[in-house]
CSV table of C-alpha atoms in Angstrom, one decimal:
chain,number,residue,atom,x,y,z
A,56,MET,CA,5.5,15.2,19.0
A,57,ARG,CA,6.7,13.2,16.0
A,58,THR,CA,10.2,11.8,15.6
A,59,ARG,CA,11.2,12.7,12.1
A,60,THR,CA,13.8,10.3,10.6
A,61,ALA,CA,15.8,10.6,7.5
A,62,THR,CA,14.8,8.2,4.7
A,63,ALA,CA,17.4,5.6,3.8
A,64,VAL,CA,19.6,6.6,0.9
A,65,THR,CA,18.4,3.8,-1.4
A,66,ALA,CA,14.8,4.7,-0.7
A,67,VAL,CA,14.5,7.9,-2.6
A,68,ALA,CA,10.7,8.3,-3.0
A,69,ALA,CA,7.6,6.3,-3.4
A,70,ALA,CA,5.7,5.5,-6.6
A,71,LEU,CA,2.1,6.9,-6.6
A,72,VAL,CA,-1.0,5.4,-8.0
A,73,LEU,CA,-1.6,6.6,-11.5
A,74,GLY,CA,-4.5,8.6,-12.6
A,75,LEU,CA,-4.6,11.9,-10.8
A,76,ALA,CA,-8.0,13.5,-10.7
A,77,ALA,CA,-8.7,16.4,-13.1
A,78,GLY,CA,-8.9,19.8,-11.5
A,79,PRO,CA,-7.0,23.1,-11.1
A,80,LEU,CA,-3.7,21.2,-10.5
A,81,ALA,CA,-4.2,18.4,-12.9
A,82,THR,CA,-1.2,17.2,-14.8
A,83,PRO,CA,-0.9,19.1,-18.1
A,84,ALA,CA,0.3,17.7,-21.4
A,85,LEU,CA,4.0,17.3,-22.0
A,86,ALA,CA,5.5,20.7,-22.2
A,87,SER,CA,9.1,19.9,-23.0
A,88,SER,CA,11.1,17.2,-24.5
A,89,PRO,CA,14.5,16.0,-23.2
A,90,VAL,CA,17.3,18.2,-24.4
A,91,VAL,CA,20.2,16.0,-25.4
A,92,ALA,CA,23.9,17.0,-25.7
A,93,PRO,CA,26.2,15.0,-28.0
A,94,SER,CA,27.9,12.2,-26.2
A,95,ASN,CA,30.8,9.8,-26.8
A,96,ASN,CA,30.4,6.0,-26.6
A,97,GLY,CA,29.5,6.0,-22.9
A,98,PRO,CA,26.0,7.0,-21.8
A,99,ASP,CA,23.0,5.3,-23.5
A,100,ALA,CA,21.3,8.4,-24.9
A,101,ALA,CA,18.2,6.6,-26.1
A,102,ALA,CA,17.7,5.0,-22.7
A,103,LEU,CA,18.2,8.3,-20.9
A,104,THR,CA,15.8,10.1,-23.2
A,105,ALA,CA,13.2,7.3,-22.7
A,106,ALA,CA,13.7,7.7,-18.9
A,107,LEU,CA,12.4,11.3,-19.1
A,108,ALA,CA,9.6,10.7,-21.6
A,109,GLY,CA,6.1,11.6,-20.6
A,110,LEU,CA,6.9,14.2,-18.0
A,111,PRO,CA,5.1,15.7,-16.2
A,112,ASP,CA,3.2,12.7,-14.9
A,113,SER,CA,1.8,11.5,-11.6
A,114,ASP,CA,5.3,10.6,-10.3
A,115,ALA,CA,7.2,13.8,-11.2
A,116,THR,CA,6.6,17.2,-12.7
A,117,ALA,CA,10.2,17.8,-13.9
A,118,ALA,CA,13.6,16.2,-14.1
A,119,LEU,CA,17.1,17.6,-14.7
A,120,VAL,CA,19.9,15.1,-15.5
A,121,ARG,CA,23.6,15.3,-16.0
A,122,VAL,CA,25.6,12.2,-16.9
A,123,GLY,CA,29.4,12.6,-17.2
A,124,GLY,CA,32.7,11.0,-16.7
A,125,THR,CA,35.6,9.7,-18.9
A,126,ASP,CA,33.2,7.5,-20.8
A,127,GLY,CA,31.2,10.4,-22.2
A,128,SER,CA,28.5,12.9,-21.2
A,129,TRP,CA,24.7,13.4,-21.6
A,130,ARG,CA,22.4,16.3,-20.5
A,131,GLY,CA,18.7,16.2,-20.4
A,132,SER,CA,15.7,17.9,-18.9
A,133,ALA,CA,11.9,17.4,-19.2
A,134,GLY,CA,8.7,18.4,-17.6
A,135,VAL,CA,7.4,21.8,-16.6
A,136,HIS,CA,8.6,24.8,-14.6
A,137,ASP,CA,5.2,24.9,-12.9
A,138,LEU,CA,1.8,23.3,-13.4
A,139,GLU,CA,-0.1,26.5,-13.7
A,140,SER,CA,1.8,27.9,-16.7
A,141,GLY,CA,2.9,24.6,-18.2
A,142,ARG,CA,6.0,26.1,-19.6
A,143,ALA,CA,9.1,24.0,-20.0
A,144,ALA,CA,11.3,23.2,-17.0
A,145,ASP,CA,14.4,25.3,-16.6
A,146,PRO,CA,17.3,22.9,-17.2
A,147,ASN,CA,19.6,25.2,-15.1
A,148,GLY,CA,17.1,25.7,-12.3
A,149,LEU,CA,18.0,25.7,-8.6
A,150,PHE,CA,16.5,23.0,-6.4
A,151,ARG,CA,16.5,21.8,-2.8
A,152,ALA,CA,19.3,19.2,-2.7
A,153,GLY,CA,18.3,17.6,0.5
A,154,SER,CA,20.7,15.2,2.2
A,155,THR,CA,23.4,15.6,-0.5
A,156,THR,CA,24.2,18.4,1.9
A,157,LYS,CA,25.8,15.8,4.1
A,158,VAL,CA,28.6,15.2,1.6
A,159,VAL,CA,29.5,18.9,1.9
A,160,THR,CA,29.3,18.7,5.7
A,161,ALA,CA,31.5,15.6,5.8
A,162,ALA,CA,34.0,17.4,3.5
A,163,VAL,CA,34.2,20.4,5.8
A,164,VAL,CA,34.8,18.1,8.9
A,165,LEU,CA,37.5,16.2,7.1
A,166,GLN,CA,39.2,19.4,6.1
A,167,LEU,CA,39.3,20.3,9.8
A,168,VAL,CA,40.7,16.9,10.5
A,169,ALA,CA,43.5,17.5,8.0
A,170,GLU,CA,44.2,20.9,9.7
A,171,GLY,CA,44.6,19.2,13.1
A,172,LYS,CA,41.5,21.0,14.5
A,173,VAL,CA,39.3,17.8,14.8
A,174,ASP,CA,40.2,14.2,15.7
A,175,LEU,CA,37.9,11.6,14.2
A,176,GLY,CA,38.5,9.2,17.1
A,177,ARG,CA,37.9,11.7,19.8
A,178,PRO,CA,34.4,11.9,21.5
A,179,ALA,CA,32.1,14.6,20.2
A,180,ARG,CA,31.6,15.6,23.9
A,181,HIS,CA,35.3,16.8,24.0
A,182,TYR,CA,34.3,19.6,21.6
A,183,LEU,CA,30.8,20.1,22.9
A,184,PRO,CA,30.8,19.4,26.7
A,185,ASP,CA,27.9,21.7,27.3
A,186,LEU,CA,25.7,20.0,24.7
A,187,ILE,CA,26.5,16.3,24.6
A,188,PRO,CA,25.4,14.6,27.9
A,189,ALA,CA,27.3,11.8,29.7
A,190,ALA,CA,25.0,9.2,28.2
A,191,TYR,CA,26.7,9.9,24.8
A,192,LYS,CA,30.2,10.5,26.1
A,193,LYS,CA,31.7,7.6,24.0
A,194,VAL,CA,30.2,8.8,20.7
A,195,THR,CA,33.1,9.8,18.4
A,196,VAL,CA,33.2,12.3,15.5
A,197,ARG,CA,33.7,9.4,13.1
A,198,GLN,CA,30.6,7.7,14.4
A,199,LEU,CA,28.6,10.9,13.8
A,200,LEU,CA,29.9,10.9,10.2
A,201,ASN,CA,29.1,7.3,9.4
A,202,HIS,CA,25.7,7.0,11.3
A,203,THR,CA,26.9,4.6,14.0
A,204,SER,CA,26.5,7.0,17.0
A,205,GLY,CA,23.3,5.5,18.3
A,206,ILE,CA,21.8,9.0,18.9
A,207,PRO,CA,18.1,8.9,18.1
A,208,ALA,CA,16.2,11.5,16.0
A,209,PRO,CA,14.8,14.7,17.7
A,210,ASP,CA,11.1,15.3,18.0
A,211,PHE,CA,9.2,17.6,15.6
A,212,PRO,CA,5.5,18.5,15.6
A,213,GLY,CA,3.2,16.7,13.3
A,214,ASP,CA,2.5,13.1,12.2
A,215,THR,CA,0.6,13.5,9.0
A,216,PHE,CA,1.5,15.5,5.9
A,217,GLU,CA,-1.1,18.1,6.7
A,218,GLU,CA,0.3,18.6,10.2
A,219,VAL,CA,3.8,18.9,8.9
A,220,TYR,CA,2.6,21.3,6.3
A,221,GLU,CA,1.2,23.5,8.9
A,222,HIS,CA,4.6,23.7,10.6
A,223,ARG,CA,6.6,24.2,7.4
A,224,PHE,CA,7.8,27.7,8.5
A,225,ASP,CA,8.8,26.7,12.0
A,226,ILE,CA,12.3,27.7,13.0
A,227,HIS,CA,14.5,25.0,14.5
A,228,THR,CA,18.1,25.5,15.8
A,229,ALA,CA,20.7,22.8,15.7
A,230,ARG,CA,21.3,23.1,19.4
A,231,GLU,CA,17.6,22.6,20.2
A,232,MET,CA,17.5,19.5,17.9
A,233,VAL,CA,20.6,18.0,19.5
A,234,ALA,CA,19.2,18.6,23.0
A,235,SER,CA,15.9,17.0,22.0
A,236,ALA,CA,17.7,13.9,20.6
A,237,THR,CA,20.2,13.4,23.4
A,238,ALA,CA,17.5,13.7,26.1
A,239,LYS,CA,16.4,10.2,24.9
A,240,LYS,CA,18.1,6.9,25.5
A,241,PRO,CA,20.6,5.7,22.9
A,242,GLU,CA,19.3,3.5,20.1
A,243,PHE,CA,22.3,1.2,20.5
A,244,THR,CA,25.8,1.1,21.8
A,245,PRO,CA,28.0,3.5,19.6
A,246,GLY,CA,29.8,1.6,16.9
A,247,THR,CA,27.7,-1.5,17.0
A,248,ALA,CA,25.0,-0.7,14.4
A,249,GLN,CA,24.3,1.8,11.6
A,250,HIS,CA,21.1,3.8,11.4
A,251,TYR,CA,20.9,6.5,8.8
A,252,LEU,CA,19.5,9.7,10.5
A,253,ASN,CA,20.1,13.5,10.2
A,254,ILE,CA,21.1,13.9,13.8
A,255,GLY,CA,24.8,13.1,13.5
A,256,TYR,CA,25.2,15.9,11.0
A,257,THR,CA,23.2,18.2,13.1
A,258,VAL,CA,25.7,17.6,15.9
A,259,LEU,CA,28.5,18.2,13.4
A,260,GLU,CA,27.0,21.5,12.4
A,261,VAL,CA,27.4,22.7,16.0
A,262,LEU,CA,30.9,21.1,16.2
A,263,ILE,CA,32.0,23.0,13.1
A,264,GLU,CA,30.8,26.3,14.5
A,265,ARG,CA,32.5,25.6,17.9
A,266,VAL,CA,35.8,24.6,16.4
A,267,THR,CA,36.0,27.4,13.7
A,268,GLY,CA,34.2,30.2,15.5
A,269,HIS,CA,32.2,30.8,12.4
A,270,SER,CA,28.7,29.8,11.2
A,271,TYR,CA,28.3,26.5,9.3
A,272,GLU,CA,27.0,28.5,6.3
A,273,ARG,CA,30.1,30.6,6.2
A,274,GLU,CA,32.5,27.6,6.5
A,275,ALA,CA,30.7,25.7,3.7
A,276,ALA,CA,30.7,28.8,1.5
A,277,SER,CA,34.4,29.7,2.1
A,278,ARG,CA,35.7,26.1,2.0
A,279,ILE,CA,33.6,24.4,-0.6
A,280,PHE,CA,31.2,26.6,-2.7
A,281,GLY,CA,33.6,29.5,-3.3
A,282,PRO,CA,36.8,27.7,-4.1
A,283,LEU,CA,35.0,25.3,-6.5
A,284,GLY,CA,33.1,28.1,-8.3
A,285,MET,CA,29.7,26.7,-7.2
A,286,ARG,CA,28.0,30.1,-7.8
A,287,ASN,CA,24.5,28.9,-7.6
A,288,THR,CA,24.8,26.9,-4.4
A,289,TYR,CA,24.0,28.2,-1.0
A,290,LEU,CA,22.5,27.4,2.4
A,291,PRO,CA,19.2,29.2,2.9
A,292,GLY,CA,19.2,29.6,6.7
A,293,THR,CA,15.7,30.7,7.8
A,294,ASP,CA,14.6,31.8,4.3
A,295,PRO,CA,11.9,29.4,3.0
A,296,GLU,CA,12.2,30.7,-0.6
A,297,ILE,CA,14.5,29.4,-3.3
A,298,ARG,CA,16.5,32.4,-4.4
A,299,GLY,CA,17.0,32.4,-8.2
A,300,PRO,CA,15.3,30.5,-11.2
A,301,HIS,CA,13.8,27.2,-10.1
A,302,ASN,CA,11.2,24.7,-11.0
A,303,HIS,CA,8.3,24.3,-8.6
A,304,GLY,CA,8.0,21.2,-6.4
A,305,TYR,CA,4.7,19.5,-5.7
A,306,GLN,CA,3.3,16.9,-3.2
A,307,ALA,CA,0.4,14.6,-4.1
A,308,VAL,CA,-2.2,15.0,-1.4
A,309,GLU,CA,-5.4,13.0,-1.2
A,310,ARG,CA,-8.5,15.1,-0.8
A,311,ALA,CA,-11.5,14.2,1.3
A,312,ASP,CA,-13.4,13.0,-1.8
A,313,GLY,CA,-10.7,10.6,-2.7
A,314,THR,CA,-9.3,12.6,-5.6
A,315,THR,CA,-5.7,13.8,-5.6
A,316,GLU,CA,-4.4,17.3,-5.4
A,317,LEU,CA,-0.8,18.3,-6.4
A,318,ARG,CA,0.0,20.9,-3.8
A,319,ASP,CA,2.8,23.4,-4.5
A,320,VAL,CA,5.4,22.9,-1.7
A,321,THR,CA,8.2,25.0,-3.2
A,322,VAL,CA,8.3,27.5,-0.4
A,323,TRP,CA,9.2,25.5,2.7
A,324,GLY,CA,11.6,26.2,5.6
A,325,ALA,CA,14.7,24.0,5.9
A,326,THR,CA,15.9,24.8,9.4
A,327,ASP,CA,14.9,21.3,10.5
A,328,THR,CA,17.8,19.9,8.5
A,329,GLY,CA,20.6,22.5,8.3
A,330,ALA,CA,23.9,20.8,7.8
A,331,ALA,CA,22.1,17.6,7.1
A,332,GLY,CA,19.9,18.7,4.3
A,333,ALA,CA,19.2,22.4,3.7
A,334,MET,CA,21.5,23.1,0.7
A,335,ILE,CA,20.1,24.6,-2.5
A,336,SER,CA,22.0,23.9,-5.7
A,337,THR,CA,22.0,23.1,-9.4
A,338,THR,CA,23.0,19.9,-11.3
A,339,ALA,CA,26.0,21.7,-12.8
A,340,ASP,CA,27.3,22.8,-9.4
A,341,LEU,CA,26.8,19.4,-7.8
A,342,GLU,CA,28.6,17.7,-10.7
A,343,ARG,CA,31.5,20.1,-10.3
A,344,PHE,CA,31.6,19.3,-6.6
A,345,LEU,CA,31.3,15.5,-7.1
A,346,LYS,CA,34.2,15.4,-9.6
A,347,ALA,CA,36.5,17.7,-7.5
A,348,LEU,CA,35.8,15.6,-4.4
A,349,PHE,CA,36.6,12.3,-6.0
A,350,ARG,CA,39.8,13.7,-7.5
A,351,GLY,CA,41.1,14.7,-4.1
A,352,GLN,CA,40.7,18.4,-4.8
A,353,VAL,CA,38.4,19.1,-1.8
A,354,VAL,CA,39.6,16.8,0.9
A,355,PRO,CA,43.3,15.6,1.2
A,356,GLN,CA,43.7,12.0,0.1
A,357,ARG,CA,44.5,10.7,3.6
A,358,GLN,CA,41.2,12.0,5.0
A,359,LEU,CA,39.3,11.3,1.8
A,360,LYS,CA,39.7,7.6,2.5
A,361,GLU,CA,37.0,8.0,5.2
A,362,MET,CA,34.5,8.8,2.5
A,363,PHE,CA,35.2,5.5,0.8
A,364,THR,CA,35.3,3.4,3.9
A,365,VAL,CA,32.3,1.6,5.3
A,366,PRO,CA,32.7,0.7,9.0
A,367,ALA,CA,33.8,-2.9,9.4
A,368,GLY,CA,32.0,-5.5,11.6
A,369,ILE,CA,28.6,-3.9,11.3
A,370,PRO,CA,26.0,-6.1,9.6
A,371,ASP,CA,24.4,-4.5,6.5
A,372,ALA,CA,26.4,-1.3,6.8
A,373,THR,CA,26.6,0.7,3.6
A,374,MET,CA,27.2,4.3,4.7
A,375,SER,CA,30.6,5.9,5.0
A,376,ALA,CA,31.5,9.5,5.9
A,377,GLY,CA,29.0,11.4,3.8
A,378,LEU,CA,28.5,8.7,1.1
A,379,GLU,CA,27.0,5.3,0.5
A,380,ARG,CA,28.5,2.3,-1.2
A,381,TYR,CA,26.5,0.3,-3.7
A,382,VAL,CA,27.6,-2.6,-5.9
A,383,THR,CA,25.8,-3.2,-9.2
A,384,SER,CA,24.9,-6.6,-10.6
A,385,ASP,CA,28.0,-6.6,-12.8
A,386,GLY,CA,30.2,-5.8,-9.8
A,387,THR,CA,30.7,-2.1,-10.4
A,388,GLU,CA,31.2,-0.2,-7.2
A,389,LEU,CA,29.3,3.1,-6.9
A,390,TRP,CA,29.6,5.8,-4.3
A,391,LEU,CA,26.6,8.0,-4.0
A,392,LYS,CA,24.3,10.2,-1.9
A,393,THR,CA,20.6,11.0,-2.4
A,394,GLY,CA,18.5,13.7,-0.9
A,395,GLY,CA,14.8,14.4,-0.5
A,396,ARG,CA,13.0,17.6,0.5
A,397,TRP,CA,9.3,18.1,-0.2
A,398,GLY,CA,8.9,18.4,-3.9
A,399,TYR,CA,12.5,17.5,-4.8
A,400,ASN,CA,14.6,14.4,-5.0
A,401,THR,CA,18.4,14.6,-5.7
A,402,PHE,CA,21.1,12.1,-6.5
A,403,ILE,CA,24.9,12.5,-6.9
A,404,GLY,CA,27.0,9.4,-7.5
A,405,ALA,CA,29.9,8.0,-9.5
A,406,THR,CA,32.3,5.2,-9.9
A,407,ARG,CA,35.5,5.7,-7.9
A,408,ASP,CA,37.5,6.4,-11.1
A,409,LEU,CA,34.9,8.9,-12.4
A,410,SER,CA,34.4,6.8,-15.5
A,411,ARG,CA,30.6,7.4,-15.0
A,412,THR,CA,29.0,10.2,-12.9
A,413,LEU,CA,25.3,11.0,-12.4
A,414,VAL,CA,23.6,14.0,-10.9
A,415,TYR,CA,19.9,14.5,-11.1
A,416,SER,CA,17.0,16.5,-9.6
A,417,VAL,CA,13.6,15.0,-10.0
A,418,ASN,CA,10.6,17.0,-8.9
A,419,SER,CA,8.9,14.0,-7.3
A,420,THR,CA,5.3,14.2,-6.2
A,421,ASP,CA,6.1,12.1,-3.1
A,422,ALA,CA,9.6,13.0,-2.3
A,423,LYS,CA,9.4,11.8,1.3
A,424,GLY,CA,7.8,8.4,0.5
A,425,GLN,CA,9.3,5.0,0.9
A,426,GLY,CA,10.8,3.3,-2.1
A,427,MET,CA,12.3,4.8,-5.2
A,428,ASN,CA,10.5,7.3,-7.4
A,429,PRO,CA,9.9,5.6,-10.8
A,430,VAL,CA,11.4,8.4,-12.8
A,431,ALA,CA,14.5,8.5,-10.6
A,432,GLU,CA,14.8,4.7,-10.9
A,433,ARG,CA,14.6,4.9,-14.7
A,434,ILE,CA,17.3,7.5,-14.8
A,435,VAL,CA,19.6,5.5,-12.5
A,436,ARG,CA,19.0,2.3,-14.5
A,437,ALA,CA,19.7,4.0,-17.8
A,438,THR,CA,23.0,5.4,-16.4
A,439,PHE,CA,24.4,2.4,-14.5
A,440,THR,CA,23.9,-1.4,-14.8
A,441,LEU,CA,22.1,-2.2,-11.5
């Protein structure tokens, strides 16, 4: 049994060795050029256009980008819808948004806090006495949100990509994953360290359902997606398909003869992540959510502070409730979240004053790798001064 951990937010995806072998899934010639919308004096249109040049390549098959904020806006897309047809990528396509789902989950929890239904300082066991064992009796709701709970990851079958691929349609429940995780010893005393994992948000999924009496999917839709007009955003449940127009995702897989295959991984179950990473969305919807959230239109200001507060006294802590803090080389503070599902990397982030926002989906060919995908890195560098 393999323990599957969430990749750190700053490690979006690994760069692959160039030169994929020719074959049925070989990278075709560039099928589309970036589509640029007029901008003001803010985003560097030339740099952003250059960041998307050459797609598809060995690192990514498509990219969808939206830069916005009070300093101006830019829109771009490049690459292909799928390698077989080679037709241009759909700039409005849906994609697997991965761990950006956690921002939605954190917002739902903080709404419940504002309503007096959840107390951030109260142990999670108070709400889930039948699920959280005594070994984790001191873990608070806040510690689940900011990854300081010490609860380890649950076990999943498979160690290699091929083994995981064979189990891509397995059905997992949040309760089963929490039980698997909490059957182990704590990684550390709650509140003394920060380890970015999905498990805290899996516990929060069950907690939301217990407190509200409704499914997590219903709460996210009624509290976030519906009110904000996020018409193309949903949680897929047990459905492994992406419902609606979407660009295909691929994973680079080494063949026995040493050549590389780009395997279509678009259809893949997401029950192993749920409230931690199952959301399907579009760049337009995520941009709408990001701006409304930062403006205090989703979570009341008092509770919103939790999303912009990194726990004190913990070395190297960068994660807050749902977001991550990053300071650029020129001292600009960014608040962001990334996500990775097989075939898809996602980023949402902005300055606190919304002078610059970025949302992208990159169809990375190693979306679960270590390190940052080169295409994604170029986009971020062209948007912000790192």
